[in-house]
Amino acid sequence: MTTVIHLPQGPYTPRATPLDLPSGAAPTSRTVFSAAHVVADPYADTGPDGPAAVDWETTLAFRRHLWAHGLGVAEAMDTAQRGMGLDWAVAAELIRRSAAEARAVGGRIACGVGTDQLPDGGTPTLAEVTAAYEEQLALAEQHAVQPILMASRALARAARGPEDYLTTYAHLLRQASEPVILHWLGPLFDPALEGYWGSADLDAATGTFIEVVAEHPDKVDGVKISLLDAAREIDVRRRLPDGVRCYTGDDFHYPELIAGDERGFSHALLGIFDPLGPLAAHAVRVLDTGDVEGFRALLDPTVELSRHLFRHPTRFYKTGVVFLAWLAGHQDHFTMVGGLQSARSLPHLAKAYELADGIGLFLDPGLAAHRMRALLAVHGGAR
């Protein structure tokens, strides 16, 4: 029997049944990646400043879940707490393990390539930044994983202007054996990336970004734009050379960007597709048939949840993502590397539960309600 949960925002009656989401093959009209979270080892004796302790089997099981629904996995990205609890040594092990798992199950995988083995303090030289990128690029290529060249905090500190970005990326792209995905992560996701591409003026920065791609179109599979600015993404999309894709990273406007317009559309590489995996994959398969209205009818109702998870300060969206994975039964605890489970308030998490349950996201609504009550009890508020 369904009973009311007394959430901080008021009483809520949980949904009785989930959405009926059939599994299926990978979408064909769009390339769709989910950036995937990592599952911490809750029994590890470590702290926020210690090395990341990962529950490897549960982490890989979640990737198998995404692959089973036809999604690609974007590994060791921002959603996996790269630079916010996940250090390079553990990220490298994550890439190795996920690459092997992808080969075993036939899953598509790409991985983040950055410079986070460099210390956060001080100003590195451009040579040091380039060498760090090269080390990570070599690992991706060694394991036959498509590289995603991530924005670099170290490069943001080292560069003196647009030319330093042009030189660094040109060098890396010339070395890449296969086309890469270029990632522009905005300061809403990481304040240390303010002024990336050599300017705080977004028009100027966009020009430099486009120039990097235009000079090496054969080495760029696509670009991922994570600025939460739909108009700018559409502008970039229309200026890309033929054959270079745009992967939306806009967790506020993804339905309309993926649906596209008469002049094109975006593919997807999204953190919100971690909790939305089965629903997102099904929606894009509907879009494959040409049914834009059906696609929007499925995906539009998820935007309120996504906007809630990614609300300011946006970089803490990972907490909500992992919270929903716990409620959904993908892991047995709500613990995160670096202790990041404390980064969002109880009211924020309770609202995330209400929104996710309201759209039928949980395969087992009873389990989600039970776990929500348990969290409330820990905070002294269960009824």
CSV table of C-alpha atoms in Angstrom, one decimal:
chain,number,residue,atom,x,y,z
A,1,MET,CA,0.0,0.0,0.0
A,2,THR,CA,1.4,3.4,-1.0
A,3,THR,CA,1.9,5.7,1.9
A,4,VAL,CA,2.7,9.4,2.1
A,5,ILE,CA,6.4,10.5,2.6
A,6,HIS,CA,6.8,13.7,4.6
A,7,LEU,CA,9.5,15.5,2.6
A,8,PRO,CA,11.0,18.8,3.7
A,9,GLN,CA,8.9,20.5,1.0
A,10,GLY,CA,5.7,18.8,2.2
A,11,PRO,CA,3.8,15.5,2.0
A,12,TYR,CA,4.3,13.4,-1.1
A,13,THR,CA,2.6,10.2,-2.3
A,14,PRO,CA,5.1,8.1,-4.2
A,15,ARG,CA,4.2,6.9,-7.7
A,16,ALA,CA,3.0,3.3,-7.8
A,17,THR,CA,4.4,2.2,-11.2
A,18,PRO,CA,7.5,3.2,-13.2
A,19,LEU,CA,7.5,4.1,-16.9
A,20,ASP,CA,7.5,1.2,-19.3
A,21,LEU,CA,10.8,1.5,-21.0
A,22,PRO,CA,11.7,-1.3,-23.4
A,23,SER,CA,15.4,-1.9,-24.1
A,24,GLY,CA,16.8,-1.8,-27.6
A,25,ALA,CA,19.7,-1.3,-29.8
A,26,ALA,CA,21.8,1.8,-30.0
A,27,PRO,CA,20.1,4.8,-31.5
A,28,THR,CA,20.9,5.3,-35.2
A,29,SER,CA,20.0,9.0,-35.9
A,30,ARG,CA,22.1,10.4,-33.1
A,31,THR,CA,25.3,9.3,-31.4
A,32,VAL,CA,24.5,9.3,-27.7
A,33,PHE,CA,26.9,9.1,-24.8
A,34,SER,CA,26.1,9.1,-21.1
A,35,ALA,CA,28.9,10.5,-18.9
A,36,ALA,CA,28.9,7.9,-16.1
A,37,HIS,CA,29.5,8.3,-12.3
A,38,VAL,CA,31.8,6.2,-10.2
A,39,VAL,CA,30.7,4.2,-7.1
A,40,ALA,CA,32.8,4.8,-4.0
A,41,ASP,CA,33.9,2.0,-1.7
A,42,PRO,CA,31.9,3.0,1.5
A,43,TYR,CA,34.2,0.9,3.8
A,44,ALA,CA,37.5,2.5,2.7
A,45,ASP,CA,39.3,4.4,5.4
A,46,THR,CA,40.0,7.6,3.4
A,47,GLY,CA,39.0,11.2,3.5
A,48,PRO,CA,38.4,14.1,1.2
A,49,ASP,CA,42.1,14.7,0.7
A,50,GLY,CA,43.0,11.0,0.4
A,51,PRO,CA,43.1,8.9,-2.7
A,52,ALA,CA,39.8,7.9,-4.3
A,53,ALA,CA,38.5,4.5,-3.2
A,54,VAL,CA,36.3,2.9,-5.9
A,55,ASP,CA,34.0,0.0,-5.8
A,56,TRP,CA,35.1,-1.4,-9.1
A,57,GLU,CA,32.5,-4.1,-9.6
A,58,THR,CA,29.5,-1.9,-8.9
A,59,THR,CA,31.0,0.9,-11.0
A,60,LEU,CA,31.4,-1.4,-14.0
A,61,ALA,CA,28.0,-2.9,-13.5
A,62,PHE,CA,26.5,0.6,-13.9
A,63,ARG,CA,28.3,0.9,-17.2
A,64,ARG,CA,26.9,-2.5,-18.3
A,65,HIS,CA,23.5,-1.1,-17.5
A,66,LEU,CA,24.1,1.9,-19.8
A,67,TRP,CA,25.5,-0.3,-22.6
A,68,ALA,CA,22.5,-2.7,-22.3
A,69,HIS,CA,20.2,0.2,-23.2
A,70,GLY,CA,22.2,1.2,-26.3
A,71,LEU,CA,24.0,4.2,-24.9
A,72,GLY,CA,27.7,4.9,-25.2
A,73,VAL,CA,29.7,5.6,-22.1
A,74,ALA,CA,31.8,8.7,-21.7
A,75,GLU,CA,34.3,7.6,-19.1
A,76,ALA,CA,36.4,9.5,-16.6
A,77,MET,CA,34.7,12.8,-17.3
A,78,ASP,CA,33.3,15.5,-15.0
A,79,THR,CA,30.4,13.3,-14.0
A,80,ALA,CA,32.9,10.7,-12.6
A,81,GLN,CA,34.2,13.5,-10.3
A,82,ARG,CA,37.3,14.1,-12.4
A,83,GLY,CA,39.1,16.9,-10.5
A,84,MET,CA,36.6,16.7,-7.7
A,85,GLY,CA,37.6,13.5,-5.9
A,86,LEU,CA,38.8,11.3,-8.7
A,87,ASP,CA,42.6,11.7,-9.1
A,88,TRP,CA,44.5,10.8,-12.3
A,89,ALA,CA,45.9,7.5,-10.9
A,90,VAL,CA,42.4,6.2,-10.2
A,91,ALA,CA,41.0,7.7,-13.4
A,92,ALA,CA,43.6,5.8,-15.4
A,93,GLU,CA,42.6,2.6,-13.7
A,94,LEU,CA,39.0,3.4,-14.4
A,95,ILE,CA,39.7,3.8,-18.1
A,96,ARG,CA,41.7,0.6,-18.3
A,97,ARG,CA,38.9,-1.4,-16.6
A,98,SER,CA,36.1,0.2,-18.5
A,99,ALA,CA,37.9,-0.3,-21.8
A,100,ALA,CA,38.2,-4.0,-21.1
A,101,GLU,CA,34.5,-4.2,-20.1
A,102,ALA,CA,33.5,-2.4,-23.2
A,103,ARG,CA,35.4,-4.9,-25.4
A,104,ALA,CA,33.8,-7.8,-23.5
A,105,VAL,CA,30.2,-6.6,-24.0
A,106,GLY,CA,30.6,-4.7,-27.3
A,107,GLY,CA,29.9,-1.3,-25.8
A,108,ARG,CA,30.9,2.0,-27.2
A,109,ILE,CA,33.3,4.0,-25.0
A,110,ALA,CA,35.1,7.3,-25.1
A,111,CYS,CA,37.3,8.7,-22.2
A,112,GLY,CA,38.4,12.0,-20.8
A,113,VAL,CA,42.0,13.0,-21.6
A,114,GLY,CA,43.3,15.9,-19.5
A,115,THR,CA,46.2,17.2,-17.4
A,116,ASP,CA,45.1,16.5,-13.9
A,117,GLN,CA,48.3,14.6,-13.0
A,118,LEU,CA,49.8,18.1,-12.7
A,119,PRO,CA,49.4,19.8,-9.3
A,120,ASP,CA,46.7,22.4,-8.9
A,121,GLY,CA,49.0,25.1,-7.5
A,122,GLY,CA,51.4,27.2,-9.4
A,123,THR,CA,51.7,27.9,-13.1
A,124,PRO,CA,53.0,25.1,-15.2
A,125,THR,CA,54.8,25.7,-18.5
A,126,LEU,CA,53.1,24.9,-21.8
A,127,ALA,CA,55.5,22.1,-22.3
A,128,GLU,CA,54.5,20.5,-19.0
A,129,VAL,CA,50.8,20.9,-20.0
A,130,THR,CA,51.4,19.3,-23.4
A,131,ALA,CA,53.4,16.4,-21.8
A,132,ALA,CA,50.5,15.7,-19.4
A,133,TYR,CA,48.0,15.7,-22.2
A,134,GLU,CA,50.3,13.4,-24.2
A,135,GLU,CA,50.6,10.9,-21.3
A,136,GLN,CA,46.8,10.6,-21.0
A,137,LEU,CA,46.2,10.5,-24.8
A,138,ALA,CA,48.7,7.6,-25.0
A,139,LEU,CA,46.7,5.7,-22.4
A,140,ALA,CA,43.4,6.2,-24.3
A,141,GLU,CA,45.0,5.0,-27.5
A,142,GLN,CA,46.7,2.1,-25.9
A,143,HIS,CA,43.3,0.8,-24.8
A,144,ALA,CA,41.6,1.7,-28.1
A,145,VAL,CA,39.3,4.2,-26.4
A,146,GLN,CA,38.2,7.3,-28.3
A,147,PRO,CA,39.8,10.3,-26.6
A,148,ILE,CA,37.8,13.3,-25.4
A,149,LEU,CA,40.3,16.2,-25.0
A,150,MET,CA,39.0,17.9,-21.8
A,151,ALA,CA,39.5,21.5,-20.9
A,152,SER,CA,42.6,21.8,-18.7
A,153,ARG,CA,42.9,23.9,-15.5
A,154,ALA,CA,46.6,23.8,-16.0
A,155,LEU,CA,46.4,25.2,-19.5
A,156,ALA,CA,44.0,27.9,-18.3
A,157,ARG,CA,46.8,28.9,-15.8
A,158,ALA,CA,49.7,28.5,-18.3
A,159,ALA,CA,48.2,30.2,-21.4
A,160,ARG,CA,48.9,33.8,-22.0
A,161,GLY,CA,46.4,34.2,-24.8
A,162,PRO,CA,44.6,32.5,-27.7
A,163,GLU,CA,47.8,31.6,-29.5
A,164,ASP,CA,48.9,29.3,-26.7
A,165,TYR,CA,45.6,27.4,-27.0
A,166,LEU,CA,45.9,27.2,-30.8
A,167,THR,CA,49.5,25.9,-30.5
A,168,THR,CA,48.8,23.4,-27.7
A,169,TYR,CA,45.7,21.9,-29.4
A,170,ALA,CA,47.3,21.8,-32.8
A,171,HIS,CA,50.2,19.8,-31.4
A,172,LEU,CA,47.9,17.3,-29.7
A,173,LEU,CA,45.6,16.9,-32.7
A,174,ARG,CA,48.5,16.2,-35.0
A,175,GLN,CA,49.6,13.4,-32.7
A,176,ALA,CA,46.2,11.8,-32.3
A,177,SER,CA,45.9,8.6,-34.3
A,178,GLU,CA,42.1,8.8,-34.5
A,179,PRO,CA,39.6,11.7,-34.5
A,180,VAL,CA,39.0,13.0,-31.0
A,181,ILE,CA,36.1,14.9,-29.3
A,182,LEU,CA,37.0,18.4,-28.1
A,183,HIS,CA,35.4,19.4,-24.9
A,184,TRP,CA,34.6,23.0,-23.9
A,185,LEU,CA,33.6,22.9,-20.2
A,186,GLY,CA,32.4,26.3,-19.0
A,187,PRO,CA,33.1,28.0,-15.7
A,188,LEU,CA,29.6,27.1,-14.3
A,189,PHE,CA,30.9,23.5,-14.2
A,190,ASP,CA,34.5,24.4,-13.1
A,191,PRO,CA,35.3,28.0,-12.0
A,192,ALA,CA,39.0,27.3,-12.7
A,193,LEU,CA,38.2,27.3,-16.4
A,194,GLU,CA,37.1,31.0,-16.6
A,195,GLY,CA,38.6,32.6,-19.7
A,196,TYR,CA,39.3,29.4,-21.5
A,197,TRP,CA,40.4,29.7,-25.1
A,198,GLY,CA,42.2,32.8,-24.2
A,199,SER,CA,39.4,35.2,-23.4
A,200,ALA,CA,36.6,35.9,-20.9
A,201,ASP,CA,34.7,37.3,-23.9
A,202,LEU,CA,32.6,34.3,-25.1
A,203,ASP,CA,32.5,35.6,-28.7
A,204,ALA,CA,36.3,35.8,-28.9
A,205,ALA,CA,36.7,32.4,-27.1
A,206,THR,CA,34.2,30.8,-29.5
A,207,GLY,CA,36.2,32.1,-32.5
A,208,THR,CA,39.4,30.5,-31.1
A,209,PHE,CA,37.6,27.2,-30.5
A,210,ILE,CA,36.2,27.2,-34.0
A,211,GLU,CA,39.7,28.0,-35.4
A,212,VAL,CA,41.2,24.9,-33.7
A,213,VAL,CA,38.6,22.7,-35.3
A,214,ALA,CA,38.7,24.3,-38.7
A,215,GLU,CA,42.5,23.9,-38.9
A,216,HIS,CA,42.3,20.1,-38.1
A,217,PRO,CA,38.8,18.9,-39.2
A,218,ASP,CA,40.2,15.4,-40.1
A,219,LYS,CA,41.3,14.9,-36.4
A,220,VAL,CA,38.1,16.1,-34.8
A,221,ASP,CA,35.1,13.7,-34.6
A,222,GLY,CA,33.1,16.3,-32.8
A,223,VAL,CA,32.9,19.0,-30.2
A,224,LYS,CA,31.2,18.9,-26.8
A,225,ILE,CA,29.8,22.2,-25.7
A,226,SER,CA,29.0,22.5,-21.9
A,227,LEU,CA,28.1,26.1,-21.5
A,228,LEU,CA,24.3,25.8,-20.7
A,229,ASP,CA,23.8,28.3,-23.5
A,230,ALA,CA,21.6,26.9,-26.3
A,231,ALA,CA,22.0,29.8,-28.6
A,232,ARG,CA,25.8,29.6,-28.5
A,233,GLU,CA,25.8,25.9,-29.1
A,234,ILE,CA,23.6,26.3,-32.1
A,235,ASP,CA,25.9,29.0,-33.4
A,236,VAL,CA,28.9,26.7,-33.0
A,237,ARG,CA,27.1,23.8,-34.5
A,238,ARG,CA,26.3,25.8,-37.7
A,239,ARG,CA,29.9,27.0,-38.0
A,240,LEU,CA,31.6,23.6,-37.7
A,241,PRO,CA,33.3,22.1,-40.8
A,242,ASP,CA,31.4,19.4,-42.7
A,243,GLY,CA,31.6,16.1,-41.0
A,244,VAL,CA,32.4,17.4,-37.5
A,245,ARG,CA,29.6,16.7,-35.0
A,246,CYS,CA,28.3,18.8,-32.2
A,247,TYR,CA,27.7,16.8,-29.0
A,248,THR,CA,25.5,18.7,-26.7
A,249,GLY,CA,26.6,19.0,-23.1
A,250,ASP,CA,23.7,21.3,-22.2
A,251,ASP,CA,21.8,19.8,-19.4
A,252,PHE,CA,19.2,22.6,-19.5
A,253,HIS,CA,18.2,22.5,-23.2
A,254,TYR,CA,19.0,19.0,-24.5
A,255,PRO,CA,15.6,18.0,-25.9
A,256,GLU,CA,15.4,20.8,-28.4
A,257,LEU,CA,19.2,20.7,-29.2
A,258,ILE,CA,19.0,16.9,-29.9
A,259,ALA,CA,15.8,17.3,-31.9
A,260,GLY,CA,17.4,20.1,-33.9
A,261,ASP,CA,16.0,22.3,-36.6
A,262,GLU,CA,16.0,22.6,-40.4
A,263,ARG,CA,19.7,23.4,-40.3
A,264,GLY,CA,21.0,20.6,-38.2
A,265,PHE,CA,21.0,18.9,-34.8
A,266,SER,CA,23.2,18.0,-31.9
A,267,HIS,CA,24.3,14.5,-30.8
A,268,ALA,CA,24.6,14.0,-27.1
A,269,LEU,CA,27.3,13.6,-24.4
A,270,LEU,CA,25.5,14.4,-21.2
A,271,GLY,CA,25.8,13.9,-17.4
A,272,ILE,CA,22.0,13.9,-17.1
A,273,PHE,CA,21.9,10.8,-19.2
A,274,ASP,CA,23.4,8.9,-16.3
A,275,PRO,CA,20.1,8.9,-14.3
A,276,LEU,CA,18.0,9.1,-17.4
A,277,GLY,CA,19.8,6.3,-19.3
A,278,PRO,CA,16.9,4.0,-20.3
A,279,LEU,CA,14.5,6.8,-20.8
A,280,ALA,CA,16.9,8.8,-22.9
A,281,ALA,CA,17.9,5.9,-25.1
A,282,HIS,CA,14.2,5.0,-25.7
A,283,ALA,CA,13.4,8.6,-26.6
A,284,VAL,CA,16.2,8.8,-29.2
A,285,ARG,CA,15.1,5.5,-30.7
A,286,VAL,CA,11.6,7.1,-31.1
A,287,LEU,CA,13.4,10.0,-32.8
A,288,ASP,CA,15.1,7.5,-35.1
A,289,THR,CA,11.7,6.9,-36.6
A,290,GLY,CA,11.2,10.6,-37.4
A,291,ASP,CA,8.7,11.1,-34.5
A,292,VAL,CA,10.0,14.4,-33.1
A,293,GLU,CA,6.8,14.9,-31.1
A,294,GLY,CA,7.1,11.5,-29.5
A,295,PHE,CA,10.7,12.2,-28.7
A,296,ARG,CA,9.9,15.5,-27.1
A,297,ALA,CA,6.9,14.0,-25.2
A,298,LEU,CA,9.3,11.6,-23.5
A,299,LEU,CA,12.2,13.9,-22.9
A,300,ASP,CA,10.7,17.3,-22.2
A,301,PRO,CA,9.2,16.2,-18.8
A,302,THR,CA,12.8,15.3,-17.6
A,303,VAL,CA,14.1,18.9,-17.9
A,304,GLU,CA,12.7,20.1,-14.6
A,305,LEU,CA,14.7,17.3,-12.8
A,306,SER,CA,17.8,18.1,-14.8
A,307,ARG,CA,17.6,21.8,-14.1
A,308,HIS,CA,17.2,21.0,-10.4
A,309,LEU,CA,20.2,18.7,-10.3
A,310,PHE,CA,22.4,21.2,-12.2
A,311,ARG,CA,21.3,24.3,-10.3
A,312,HIS,CA,23.9,26.7,-8.9
A,313,PRO,CA,26.6,25.7,-7.9
A,314,THR,CA,26.4,23.6,-10.9
A,315,ARG,CA,29.6,21.6,-10.3
A,316,PHE,CA,27.9,19.8,-7.4
A,317,TYR,CA,25.3,18.1,-9.8
A,318,LYS,CA,27.3,14.8,-9.3
A,319,THR,CA,25.8,14.5,-5.8
A,320,GLY,CA,22.3,14.4,-7.2
A,321,VAL,CA,23.3,11.9,-9.9
A,322,VAL,CA,24.8,9.5,-7.4
A,323,PHE,CA,21.8,10.0,-5.0
A,324,LEU,CA,19.4,8.9,-7.8
A,325,ALA,CA,21.6,5.9,-8.6
A,326,TRP,CA,21.3,4.8,-5.0
A,327,LEU,CA,17.5,5.3,-4.9
A,328,ALA,CA,17.2,3.4,-8.2
A,329,GLY,CA,19.1,0.4,-6.8
A,330,HIS,CA,22.3,0.7,-8.9
A,331,GLN,CA,24.3,0.8,-5.7
A,332,ASP,CA,23.8,-0.1,-2.0
A,333,HIS,CA,24.9,3.2,-0.4
A,334,PHE,CA,25.0,6.9,-0.9
A,335,THR,CA,28.7,7.5,-0.4
A,336,MET,CA,30.9,9.4,-2.9
A,337,VAL,CA,34.6,9.7,-3.4
A,338,GLY,CA,35.9,12.8,-1.7
A,339,GLY,CA,32.9,12.9,0.6
A,340,LEU,CA,30.9,14.7,-2.0
A,341,GLN,CA,27.6,13.3,-0.8
A,342,SER,CA,27.6,16.3,1.6
A,343,ALA,CA,27.6,18.8,-1.2
A,344,ARG,CA,23.8,19.1,-1.5
A,345,SER,CA,21.2,19.8,1.2
A,346,LEU,CA,18.5,17.4,2.3
A,347,PRO,CA,15.8,19.6,0.8
A,348,HIS,CA,17.7,19.6,-2.5
A,349,LEU,CA,17.9,15.8,-2.5
A,350,ALA,CA,14.3,15.4,-1.4
A,351,LYS,CA,13.1,17.5,-4.3
A,352,ALA,CA,15.3,15.4,-6.7
A,353,TYR,CA,13.6,12.3,-5.4
A,354,GLU,CA,10.1,13.8,-5.9
A,355,LEU,CA,10.9,14.9,-9.5
A,356,ALA,CA,12.5,11.6,-10.5
A,357,ASP,CA,9.7,9.6,-9.0
A,358,GLY,CA,7.1,11.8,-10.5
A,359,ILE,CA,8.2,11.0,-14.0
A,360,GLY,CA,8.4,7.3,-13.3
A,361,LEU,CA,12.2,7.1,-13.4
A,362,PHE,CA,12.6,4.4,-10.7
A,363,LEU,CA,12.2,0.8,-11.9
A,364,ASP,CA,11.3,-0.1,-8.3
A,365,PRO,CA,9.4,2.9,-6.8
A,366,GLY,CA,9.0,1.0,-3.5
A,367,LEU,CA,12.7,0.7,-3.1
A,368,ALA,CA,13.3,4.3,-3.9
A,369,ALA,CA,10.6,5.4,-1.3
A,370,HIS,CA,12.2,3.1,1.3
A,371,ARG,CA,15.6,4.6,0.8
A,372,MET,CA,14.2,8.1,0.8
A,373,ARG,CA,12.6,7.4,4.2
A,374,ALA,CA,15.9,6.0,5.4
A,375,LEU,CA,17.8,9.2,4.5
A,376,LEU,CA,15.1,11.2,6.2
A,377,ALA,CA,15.5,9.1,9.3
A,378,VAL,CA,19.2,9.7,9.4
A,379,HIS,CA,18.4,13.4,9.5
A,380,GLY,CA,15.8,12.9,12.2
A,381,GLY,CA,12.9,13.7,9.9
A,382,ALA,CA,11.2,10.4,8.9
A,383,ARG,CA,7.5,10.0,9.4
